[in-house]
Amino acid sequence: MSFTFKGGVHPPAHKELSDRKNIEYMPPPATVYIPLSQHIGKAAKAVVAVGDKVVEGQKIGEADGMLSAHVFSSVCGTVKAIETRATSSGKCEHIVIERDTAEEKPEAFRFPSLSVRDGEHILERIKDCGIVGMGGAGFPTHVKLAPKEKIDTFIINAAECEPYITCDYRIMLEYTEQFLRGALYMAKTVGLDKVLIGIESNKTDAADFVARVAKEKGYDVEVVVLKAKYPQGAEKQLVYAMTGRTVKAGGLPSGVGVVVDNVHTALSVALAVEDGQTLYKRIMTVTGEAVAEPKNFWCFSGATYDEAVSFCGGAKEGDDAPVKCINGGPMMGVSVSDETIACTRTTSCILLLSKDSAFTGSSMPCINCGRCASVCPMKLMPMYIDSFMRTGDLKGAVKYGAKYCIGCGSCAYVCPAKRPLLQSIKLAKKKSTEAGL
């Protein structure tokens, strides 16, 4: 098996900016703005009111329905407001908390360490602690780990194929035992004792180290070294590369007996099971040619983008000043213009690009080269979807598979005309959902 998939691209990694930077701790900000929507699904419902005192780790948002997740305070302090604010993907209700600066603060909320660590109790603890997928999607983990189908393979996605981002890489090196135990806890919830970990070949030091630690500890873990190619970390492509199984368009890995989760999610599960820690902070990367000092660090939910960047020495000035701020990586990330947006448990990276590293020009007409179709890992024809959207033919865009796009951005990356193909397809997906197509 070649441990890869058909299609894909090879963008420059740019991970050298931060991959040797040890994980630090960013001090909690004076005020946090905690969104009640930090996951796929319905936003949580506020369970605190203005004037309430809260402690670090306390539940302030209750999951609303099955596809939802609890939200927690990241600081000890006082609720100052509940207001609608901008996010990287729209708007939602935020709980604004002013941090208590007194020397003696209440202890952070923790559940007791889980004494019975069978699948049922682990799954309940994951739900109680609000664990969600931390690779970017934010799917509630307690839902993912309760599939209707029988599961025979559990995979940890350690590819981290998106350029620039290095937080998962650092977790594998610095929190090795914890993330491995978390992975085994998750596997247990689907009735398995073994974990497969997929790591790209450009991180062989991490692959070797993780394999060695797993062997020393007697963990039933197999490390699979994957070809370094983007988007190797996309679920469907990862499942194919590691098992040879094809997840059908519109389907889930569970349909072929596989569950996939993320490195940071595994670490968070270990902290929830062993330390009773709810999910209110995460390790993130702030990087890019326009950042003074790229870093990997623990960030409290509700800190703003500009506070996170300031912790990294701020943005550069002059010719190296940022012309684009991206939530995530350059391929799948979302460009934002408001740096008062809050960091959340799915904010894996803030990327600042200078004029020399970001394209800010205009697109040209399609030259019918077909490159976008040749690299699409889902075997779609992005040029047709884009063309239909530009003429307002939503049904045509859907006919050519807009709803099956995984949003990797490979098409836009190789387009010589610099057409915004990914944005066009995302718009088609959004409008087709609204139209019930």
CSV table of C-alpha atoms in Angstrom, one decimal:
chain,number,residue,atom,x,y,z
A,1,MET,CA,0.0,0.0,0.0
A,2,SER,CA,1.4,3.4,-0.9
A,3,PHE,CA,-0.3,5.2,2.1
A,4,THR,CA,-1.7,8.0,0.0
A,5,PHE,CA,-4.7,9.0,-2.2
A,6,LYS,CA,-5.4,10.1,-5.7
A,7,GLY,CA,-5.2,13.8,-6.5
A,8,GLY,CA,-3.9,16.5,-4.1
A,9,VAL,CA,-1.2,19.0,-4.3
A,10,HIS,CA,2.2,19.8,-2.7
A,11,PRO,CA,2.2,23.4,-1.3
A,12,PRO,CA,5.2,24.6,0.6
A,13,ALA,CA,4.9,23.6,4.2
A,14,HIS,CA,6.3,26.7,5.9
A,15,LYS,CA,6.3,24.8,9.2
A,16,GLU,CA,9.9,25.8,10.0
A,17,LEU,CA,8.6,29.2,11.3
A,18,SER,CA,7.2,27.5,14.4
A,19,ASP,CA,7.8,23.7,14.5
A,20,ARG,CA,10.8,24.1,16.8
A,21,LYS,CA,9.0,26.4,19.2
A,22,ASN,CA,8.1,24.7,22.5
A,23,ILE,CA,4.5,25.1,23.7
A,24,GLU,CA,4.2,28.2,26.0
A,25,TYR,CA,1.3,29.6,28.2
A,26,MET,CA,-0.4,32.8,27.2
A,27,PRO,CA,-1.6,34.7,30.3
A,28,PRO,CA,-5.4,34.9,30.6
A,29,PRO,CA,-6.7,38.3,29.3
A,30,ALA,CA,-8.5,40.8,31.5
A,31,THR,CA,-11.7,40.2,29.6
A,32,VAL,CA,-12.8,37.1,27.6
A,33,TYR,CA,-15.5,37.0,25.0
A,34,ILE,CA,-16.7,33.4,24.9
A,35,PRO,CA,-18.9,32.3,21.9
A,36,LEU,CA,-21.8,29.9,22.7
A,37,SER,CA,-21.2,28.4,19.3
A,38,GLN,CA,-17.8,26.7,19.2
A,39,HIS,CA,-18.8,23.5,17.4
A,40,ILE,CA,-20.8,22.1,14.5
A,41,GLY,CA,-24.5,22.0,15.4
A,42,LYS,CA,-26.8,24.1,17.5
A,43,ALA,CA,-25.3,26.8,19.7
A,44,ALA,CA,-25.3,26.2,23.5
A,45,LYS,CA,-27.8,28.0,25.7
A,46,ALA,CA,-26.5,30.5,28.3
A,47,VAL,CA,-26.9,29.2,31.9
A,48,VAL,CA,-25.5,32.3,33.6
A,49,ALA,CA,-26.7,35.9,33.8
A,50,VAL,CA,-25.1,39.3,33.9
A,51,GLY,CA,-23.6,39.8,37.3
A,52,ASP,CA,-23.0,36.1,38.1
A,53,LYS,CA,-19.6,35.1,39.5
A,54,VAL,CA,-18.0,32.2,37.6
A,55,VAL,CA,-14.9,30.1,38.0
A,56,GLU,CA,-12.4,28.7,35.5
A,57,GLY,CA,-13.8,25.5,33.9
A,58,GLN,CA,-17.4,26.2,35.0
A,59,LYS,CA,-20.2,25.4,32.6
A,60,ILE,CA,-21.7,28.7,31.2
A,61,GLY,CA,-23.5,27.3,28.1
A,62,GLU,CA,-25.7,24.1,28.1
A,63,ALA,CA,-25.7,21.9,25.0
A,64,ASP,CA,-29.0,22.4,23.2
A,65,GLY,CA,-30.0,19.2,21.5
A,66,MET,CA,-28.0,16.1,20.4
A,67,LEU,CA,-25.7,17.9,18.0
A,68,SER,CA,-24.4,20.5,20.4
A,69,ALA,CA,-21.8,20.8,23.2
A,70,HIS,CA,-21.4,22.5,26.5
A,71,VAL,CA,-19.3,25.7,26.8
A,72,PHE,CA,-17.2,26.7,29.8
A,73,SER,CA,-15.7,29.8,31.3
A,74,SER,CA,-12.0,30.1,30.7
A,75,VAL,CA,-11.4,32.5,33.7
A,76,CYS,CA,-12.6,33.2,37.2
A,77,GLY,CA,-14.5,36.5,37.1
A,78,THR,CA,-17.9,38.2,36.7
A,79,VAL,CA,-20.3,38.0,33.7
A,80,LYS,CA,-20.4,41.5,32.4
A,81,ALA,CA,-22.7,41.0,29.3
A,82,ILE,CA,-24.3,38.5,27.0
A,83,GLU,CA,-24.2,40.0,23.5
A,84,THR,CA,-24.0,39.1,19.9
A,85,ARG,CA,-20.6,39.5,18.4
A,86,ALA,CA,-18.8,38.6,15.1
A,87,THR,CA,-17.1,35.3,14.7
A,88,SER,CA,-14.9,34.0,11.8
A,89,SER,CA,-18.0,32.5,10.2
A,90,GLY,CA,-20.8,34.9,11.1
A,91,LYS,CA,-22.3,36.0,14.4
A,92,CYS,CA,-23.4,34.4,17.6
A,93,GLU,CA,-24.1,35.1,21.2
A,94,HIS,CA,-21.1,35.6,23.4
A,95,ILE,CA,-20.7,35.6,27.2
A,96,VAL,CA,-18.4,38.5,28.2
A,97,ILE,CA,-16.5,37.8,31.5
A,98,GLU,CA,-14.2,40.2,33.3
A,99,ARG,CA,-11.4,38.3,35.0
A,100,ASP,CA,-11.0,38.5,38.7
A,101,THR,CA,-7.5,40.0,39.4
A,102,ALA,CA,-7.4,39.4,43.1
A,103,GLU,CA,-4.5,37.3,44.3
A,104,GLU,CA,-6.7,34.7,46.0
A,105,LYS,CA,-9.0,33.2,43.4
A,106,PRO,CA,-11.5,30.4,43.7
A,107,GLU,CA,-10.2,27.0,42.6
A,108,ALA,CA,-11.0,26.1,39.0
A,109,PHE,CA,-13.9,23.7,38.5
A,110,ARG,CA,-12.8,20.1,37.9
A,111,PHE,CA,-14.7,16.8,37.8
A,112,PRO,CA,-13.2,14.1,39.9
A,113,SER,CA,-10.8,11.8,38.1
A,114,LEU,CA,-12.8,9.1,36.4
A,115,SER,CA,-12.5,6.0,38.5
A,116,VAL,CA,-14.4,3.5,36.2
A,117,ARG,CA,-12.8,3.9,32.8
A,118,ASP,CA,-14.9,1.7,30.6
A,119,GLY,CA,-16.4,2.9,27.3
A,120,GLU,CA,-19.7,4.0,28.7
A,121,HIS,CA,-18.2,6.1,31.5
A,122,ILE,CA,-15.5,7.6,29.2
A,123,LEU,CA,-18.2,8.7,26.7
A,124,GLU,CA,-20.2,10.4,29.4
A,125,ARG,CA,-17.2,12.2,30.7
A,126,ILE,CA,-16.4,13.4,27.1
A,127,LYS,CA,-19.9,14.8,26.8
A,128,ASP,CA,-19.8,16.4,30.3
A,129,CYS,CA,-16.5,18.1,29.5
A,130,GLY,CA,-17.7,19.5,26.1
A,131,ILE,CA,-15.0,17.8,24.0
A,132,VAL,CA,-15.3,18.5,20.3
A,133,GLY,CA,-13.1,17.8,17.3
A,134,MET,CA,-10.2,20.2,17.5
A,135,GLY,CA,-8.8,19.8,14.1
A,136,GLY,CA,-11.0,22.6,13.0
A,137,ALA,CA,-14.5,21.1,12.4
A,138,GLY,CA,-15.6,21.1,16.0
A,139,PHE,CA,-17.9,18.0,15.7
A,140,PRO,CA,-19.1,17.0,19.2
A,141,THR,CA,-16.9,14.1,20.1
A,142,HIS,CA,-19.5,12.2,22.2
A,143,VAL,CA,-21.7,12.0,19.0
A,144,LYS,CA,-18.8,10.9,16.8
A,145,LEU,CA,-17.9,8.1,19.3
A,146,ALA,CA,-21.5,6.7,19.3
A,147,PRO,CA,-22.0,5.6,15.7
A,148,LYS,CA,-24.8,3.2,14.7
A,149,GLU,CA,-22.4,1.2,12.6
A,150,LYS,CA,-20.0,-1.5,14.0
A,151,ILE,CA,-16.5,0.0,14.1
A,152,ASP,CA,-13.4,-2.1,13.6
A,153,THR,CA,-10.7,0.6,13.1
A,154,PHE,CA,-9.9,3.7,15.2
A,155,ILE,CA,-7.6,6.3,13.6
A,156,ILE,CA,-5.9,9.3,15.1
A,157,ASN,CA,-5.3,11.9,12.4
A,158,ALA,CA,-1.8,13.2,13.0
A,159,ALA,CA,-1.1,14.3,9.4
A,160,GLU,CA,-1.4,18.0,10.1
A,161,CYS,CA,-1.1,18.5,6.3
A,162,GLU,CA,-2.2,22.2,6.3
A,163,PRO,CA,0.8,24.5,5.7
A,164,TYR,CA,2.2,26.6,8.6
A,165,ILE,CA,0.2,24.8,11.5
A,166,THR,CA,2.4,23.0,14.0
A,167,CYS,CA,0.3,22.6,17.2
A,168,ASP,CA,-0.5,18.9,16.7
A,169,TYR,CA,3.2,18.2,15.9
A,170,ARG,CA,4.3,19.9,19.2
A,171,ILE,CA,1.6,17.9,21.2
A,172,MET,CA,3.0,14.7,19.8
A,173,LEU,CA,6.5,15.7,21.0
A,174,GLU,CA,5.6,17.3,24.3
A,175,TYR,CA,2.4,15.6,25.5
A,176,THR,CA,3.1,12.2,24.0
A,177,GLU,CA,1.9,9.9,26.8
A,178,GLN,CA,-1.3,11.9,27.5
A,179,PHE,CA,-2.4,12.1,23.9
A,180,LEU,CA,-1.8,8.4,23.4
A,181,ARG,CA,-3.8,7.5,26.5
A,182,GLY,CA,-6.6,9.8,25.3
A,183,ALA,CA,-6.6,8.0,22.0
A,184,LEU,CA,-6.9,4.6,23.7
A,185,TYR,CA,-9.7,6.0,25.9
A,186,MET,CA,-11.6,7.1,22.7
A,187,ALA,CA,-11.0,3.7,21.0
A,188,LYS,CA,-12.5,2.0,24.1
A,189,THR,CA,-15.8,3.9,23.6
A,190,VAL,CA,-16.2,2.1,20.2
A,191,GLY,CA,-15.2,-1.3,21.6
A,192,LEU,CA,-11.6,-1.3,20.4
A,193,ASP,CA,-8.2,-1.7,22.2
A,194,LYS,CA,-5.9,-0.7,19.3
A,195,VAL,CA,-5.2,2.7,17.8
A,196,LEU,CA,-3.7,3.6,14.3
A,197,ILE,CA,-1.9,6.9,14.1
A,198,GLY,CA,-1.4,8.4,10.6
A,199,ILE,CA,1.6,10.8,10.5
A,200,GLU,CA,3.0,12.4,7.3
A,201,SER,CA,6.6,11.5,6.2
A,202,ASN,CA,7.7,15.1,6.7
A,203,LYS,CA,7.4,14.4,10.5
A,204,THR,CA,9.4,11.2,10.9
A,205,ASP,CA,10.9,12.5,14.1
A,206,ALA,CA,7.4,12.7,15.6
A,207,ALA,CA,6.5,9.3,14.1
A,208,ASP,CA,9.6,7.6,15.6
A,209,PHE,CA,9.2,9.2,19.0
A,210,VAL,CA,5.5,8.4,19.3
A,211,ALA,CA,6.1,4.8,18.2
A,212,ARG,CA,9.0,4.4,20.7
A,213,VAL,CA,6.9,5.9,23.6
A,214,ALA,CA,3.9,3.6,22.8
A,215,LYS,CA,6.2,0.6,22.7
A,216,GLU,CA,7.9,1.5,26.0
A,217,LYS,CA,4.5,2.0,27.7
A,218,GLY,CA,2.9,-1.1,26.2
A,219,TYR,CA,0.2,0.8,24.4
A,220,ASP,CA,-1.4,-1.1,21.5
A,221,VAL,CA,-0.7,1.7,19.0
A,222,GLU,CA,0.5,1.4,15.4
A,223,VAL,CA,2.1,4.4,13.7
A,224,VAL,CA,1.6,4.6,10.0
A,225,VAL,CA,3.8,6.9,8.0
A,226,LEU,CA,1.9,8.5,5.2
A,227,LYS,CA,3.1,10.2,2.0
A,228,ALA,CA,3.4,14.0,2.6
A,229,LYS,CA,0.7,15.4,0.3
A,230,TYR,CA,-2.2,17.8,0.8
A,231,PRO,CA,-5.0,17.1,1.9
A,232,GLN,CA,-3.7,13.9,3.5
A,233,GLY,CA,-5.5,14.8,6.7
A,234,ALA,CA,-8.9,15.0,5.1
A,235,GLU,CA,-11.0,12.1,6.6
A,236,LYS,CA,-12.0,10.4,3.4
A,237,GLN,CA,-8.5,10.6,2.0
A,238,LEU,CA,-6.9,9.5,5.3
A,239,VAL,CA,-9.2,6.5,5.6
A,240,TYR,CA,-8.3,5.4,2.0
A,241,ALA,CA,-4.6,5.9,2.6
A,242,MET,CA,-4.5,3.9,5.8
A,243,THR,CA,-7.1,1.1,5.2
A,244,GLY,CA,-7.8,1.1,1.4
A,245,ARG,CA,-11.5,1.6,2.1
A,246,THR,CA,-13.4,4.1,0.1
A,247,VAL,CA,-15.8,6.4,2.0
A,248,LYS,CA,-18.6,7.2,-0.5
A,249,ALA,CA,-19.4,10.8,-1.4
A,250,GLY,CA,-21.7,12.2,1.2
A,251,GLY,CA,-20.9,9.3,3.6
A,252,LEU,CA,-19.0,9.1,6.9
A,253,PRO,CA,-16.0,7.0,7.8
A,254,SER,CA,-18.2,5.0,10.2
A,255,GLY,CA,-20.0,3.7,7.1
A,256,VAL,CA,-16.9,1.6,6.4
A,257,GLY,CA,-16.2,0.7,10.0
A,258,VAL,CA,-13.8,3.5,10.8
A,259,VAL,CA,-13.8,6.4,13.3
A,260,VAL,CA,-11.2,9.2,12.9
A,261,ASP,CA,-10.3,11.8,15.5
A,262,ASN,CA,-7.6,14.4,16.0
A,263,VAL,CA,-4.4,14.6,18.1
A,264,HIS,CA,-5.5,17.5,20.2
A,265,THR,CA,-8.9,16.0,20.8
A,266,ALA,CA,-7.1,12.9,22.2
A,267,LEU,CA,-5.1,15.1,24.5
A,268,SER,CA,-8.3,16.8,25.7
A,269,VAL,CA,-10.0,13.5,26.3
A,270,ALA,CA,-7.0,12.4,28.5
A,271,LEU,CA,-7.3,15.6,30.5
A,272,ALA,CA,-11.0,15.1,30.9
A,273,VAL,CA,-10.8,11.5,32.0
A,274,GLU,CA,-7.7,11.8,34.3
A,275,ASP,CA,-7.9,15.4,35.6
A,276,GLY,CA,-11.6,16.2,35.1
A,277,GLN,CA,-10.7,19.2,33.0
A,278,THR,CA,-13.4,20.7,30.9
A,279,LEU,CA,-12.6,22.1,27.4
A,280,TYR,CA,-12.0,25.8,27.8
A,281,LYS,CA,-8.4,26.3,26.4
A,282,ARG,CA,-6.3,24.8,23.6
A,283,ILE,CA,-2.9,24.8,22.1
A,284,MET,CA,-2.7,26.9,19.0
A,285,THR,CA,-0.2,28.2,16.5
A,286,VAL,CA,0.2,31.9,15.6
A,287,THR,CA,2.5,32.1,12.6
A,288,GLY,CA,3.2,33.6,9.2
A,289,GLU,CA,5.8,35.8,7.6
A,290,ALA,CA,4.1,38.9,9.1
A,291,VAL,CA,4.3,37.7,12.8
A,292,ALA,CA,7.2,39.0,14.8
A,293,GLU,CA,7.7,35.7,16.8
A,294,PRO,CA,5.7,32.7,15.7
A,295,LYS,CA,4.7,30.5,18.6
A,296,ASN,CA,2.7,27.5,19.8
A,297,PHE,CA,0.9,28.1,23.1
A,298,TRP,CA,-2.0,27.4,25.3
A,299,CYS,CA,-4.7,30.0,24.7
A,300,PHE,CA,-7.8,30.6,26.8
A,301,SER,CA,-11.1,30.5,24.9
A,302,GLY,CA,-12.4,34.1,24.6
A,303,ALA,CA,-9.0,35.8,24.1
A,304,THR,CA,-9.1,38.0,21.0
A,305,TYR,CA,-7.0,37.5,17.9
A,306,ASP,CA,-5.1,40.7,18.5
A,307,GLU,CA,-4.3,39.6,22.0
A,308,ALA,CA,-3.0,36.2,20.7
A,309,VAL,CA,-0.8,38.0,18.1
A,310,SER,CA,0.5,40.5,20.7
A,311,PHE,CA,1.6,37.5,22.8
A,312,CYS,CA,3.8,36.6,19.8
A,313,GLY,CA,5.4,40.1,19.6
A,314,GLY,CA,2.7,41.6,17.4
A,315,ALA,CA,2.6,42.0,13.7
A,316,LYS,CA,5.6,43.2,11.7
A,317,GLU,CA,5.6,46.6,10.1
A,318,GLY,CA,6.7,48.2,6.9
A,319,ASP,CA,7.1,45.9,3.9
A,320,ASP,CA,6.5,42.8,6.0
A,321,ALA,CA,3.3,44.1,7.5
A,322,PRO,CA,0.3,41.7,7.3
A,323,VAL,CA,-2.1,42.1,4.3
A,324,LYS,CA,-4.2,39.1,5.3
A,325,CYS,CA,-5.2,37.5,8.6
A,326,ILE,CA,-6.5,33.9,8.4
A,327,ASN,CA,-8.3,31.8,10.9
A,328,GLY,CA,-6.6,28.4,10.2
A,329,GLY,CA,-4.2,27.6,7.4
A,330,PRO,CA,-3.8,29.1,3.9
A,331,MET,CA,-5.6,26.3,2.2
A,332,MET,CA,-8.8,25.8,4.2
A,333,GLY,CA,-8.7,28.8,6.5
A,334,VAL,CA,-11.0,31.8,6.5
A,335,SER,CA,-9.8,35.3,6.0
A,336,VAL,CA,-10.9,37.7,8.7
A,337,SER,CA,-10.8,41.5,8.9
A,338,ASP,CA,-11.8,42.0,12.5
A,339,GLU,CA,-9.0,41.1,15.0
A,340,THR,CA,-11.3,41.5,18.0
A,341,ILE,CA,-12.9,38.1,17.0
A,342,ALA,CA,-12.4,35.6,19.9
A,343,CYS,CA,-10.2,32.5,19.8
A,344,THR,CA,-12.2,29.3,20.5
A,345,ARG,CA,-11.5,25.6,21.1
A,346,THR,CA,-11.4,25.1,17.3
A,347,THR,CA,-8.9,27.9,16.6
A,348,SER,CA,-5.9,25.9,15.7
A,349,CYS,CA,-4.0,28.7,14.0
A,350,ILE,CA,-3.9,32.4,13.3
A,351,LEU,CA,-1.9,33.1,10.2
A,352,LEU,CA,-0.7,36.6,9.2
A,353,LEU,CA,0.6,36.8,5.7
A,354,SER,CA,2.7,39.6,4.2
A,355,LYS,CA,2.3,41.0,0.7
A,356,ASP,CA,5.1,38.7,-0.5
A,357,SER,CA,3.3,35.6,0.8
A,358,ALA,CA,-0.3,36.4,0.0
A,359,PHE,CA,-2.1,36.8,-3.4
A,360,THR,CA,-4.1,40.0,-3.3
A,361,GLY,CA,-4.6,40.5,-7.1
A,362,SER,CA,-7.6,39.9,-9.3
A,363,SER,CA,-8.6,36.6,-11.0
A,364,MET,CA,-8.7,36.1,-14.7
A,365,PRO,CA,-11.1,34.2,-17.0
A,366,CYS,CA,-10.8,30.4,-16.9
A,367,ILE,CA,-8.4,29.1,-19.5
A,368,ASN,CA,-10.0,25.6,-19.6
A,369,CYS,CA,-6.7,23.9,-18.5
A,370,GLY,CA,-8.4,21.3,-16.3
A,371,ARG,CA,-5.8,21.5,-13.5
A,372,CYS,CA,-8.5,21.9,-10.9
A,373,ALA,CA,-10.2,18.7,-11.9
A,374,SER,CA,-6.9,16.8,-12.0
A,375,VAL,CA,-6.0,17.5,-8.4
A,376,CYS,CA,-9.4,17.3,-6.8
A,377,PRO,CA,-9.3,14.5,-4.3
A,378,MET,CA,-13.1,14.1,-4.6
A,379,LYS,CA,-12.9,13.8,-8.4
A,380,LEU,CA,-15.1,16.8,-8.9
A,381,MET,CA,-14.9,19.4,-11.7
A,382,PRO,CA,-14.5,22.7,-9.9
A,383,MET,CA,-14.5,24.8,-13.1
A,384,TYR,CA,-18.0,23.7,-13.9
A,385,ILE,CA,-19.3,24.3,-10.4
A,386,ASP,CA,-17.8,27.8,-10.5
A,387,SER,CA,-19.3,28.5,-13.9
A,388,PHE,CA,-22.8,27.4,-12.9
A,389,MET,CA,-22.6,29.6,-9.8
A,390,ARG,CA,-21.6,32.6,-11.8
A,391,THR,CA,-24.6,32.2,-14.0
A,392,GLY,CA,-26.9,31.6,-11.1
A,393,ASP,CA,-27.6,28.0,-12.0
A,394,LEU,CA,-27.6,26.4,-8.5
A,395,LYS,CA,-29.1,23.1,-9.8
A,396,GLY,CA,-26.2,22.8,-12.2
A,397,ALA,CA,-23.7,23.4,-9.5
A,398,VAL,CA,-25.3,20.7,-7.3
A,399,LYS,CA,-25.4,18.3,-10.3
A,400,TYR,CA,-21.7,18.6,-10.6
A,401,GLY,CA,-21.1,17.7,-7.0
A,402,ALA,CA,-20.8,21.0,-5.1
A,403,LYS,CA,-22.2,19.4,-2.0
A,404,TYR,CA,-19.5,16.7,-2.0
A,405,CYS,CA,-16.6,19.2,-1.9
A,406,ILE,CA,-14.4,18.8,1.2
A,407,GLY,CA,-13.2,22.4,1.1
A,408,CYS,CA,-9.5,21.5,0.8
A,409,GLY,CA,-8.8,24.4,-1.7
A,410,SER,CA,-6.5,22.3,-3.9
A,411,CYS,CA,-8.4,23.5,-7.0
A,412,ALA,CA,-7.8,27.2,-6.2
A,413,TYR,CA,-4.2,26.5,-5.3
A,414,VAL,CA,-3.3,25.2,-8.8
A,415,CYS,CA,-5.5,27.5,-10.8
A,416,PRO,CA,-3.2,29.6,-13.1
A,417,ALA,CA,-6.1,32.2,-13.5
A,418,LYS,CA,-6.3,32.6,-9.7
A,419,ARG,CA,-10.0,32.0,-9.7
A,420,PRO,CA,-11.7,31.9,-6.3
A,421,LEU,CA,-12.9,28.3,-6.9
A,422,LEU,CA,-13.2,27.3,-3.3
A,423,GLN,CA,-15.3,30.4,-2.3
A,424,SER,CA,-17.6,29.7,-5.3
A,425,ILE,CA,-18.1,26.1,-4.2
A,426,LYS,CA,-18.7,27.0,-0.6
A,427,LEU,CA,-21.3,29.5,-1.7
A,428,ALA,CA,-23.0,26.7,-3.8
A,429,LYS,CA,-23.0,24.4,-0.8
A,430,LYS,CA,-24.5,27.1,1.4
A,431,LYS,CA,-27.2,28.2,-1.0
A,432,SER,CA,-28.1,24.6,-2.0
A,433,THR,CA,-28.7,23.8,1.7
A,434,GLU,CA,-30.8,26.9,2.1
A,435,ALA,CA,-32.8,25.9,-1.0
A,436,GLY,CA,-33.2,22.3,0.2
A,437,LEU,CA,-31.5,20.9,-2.9
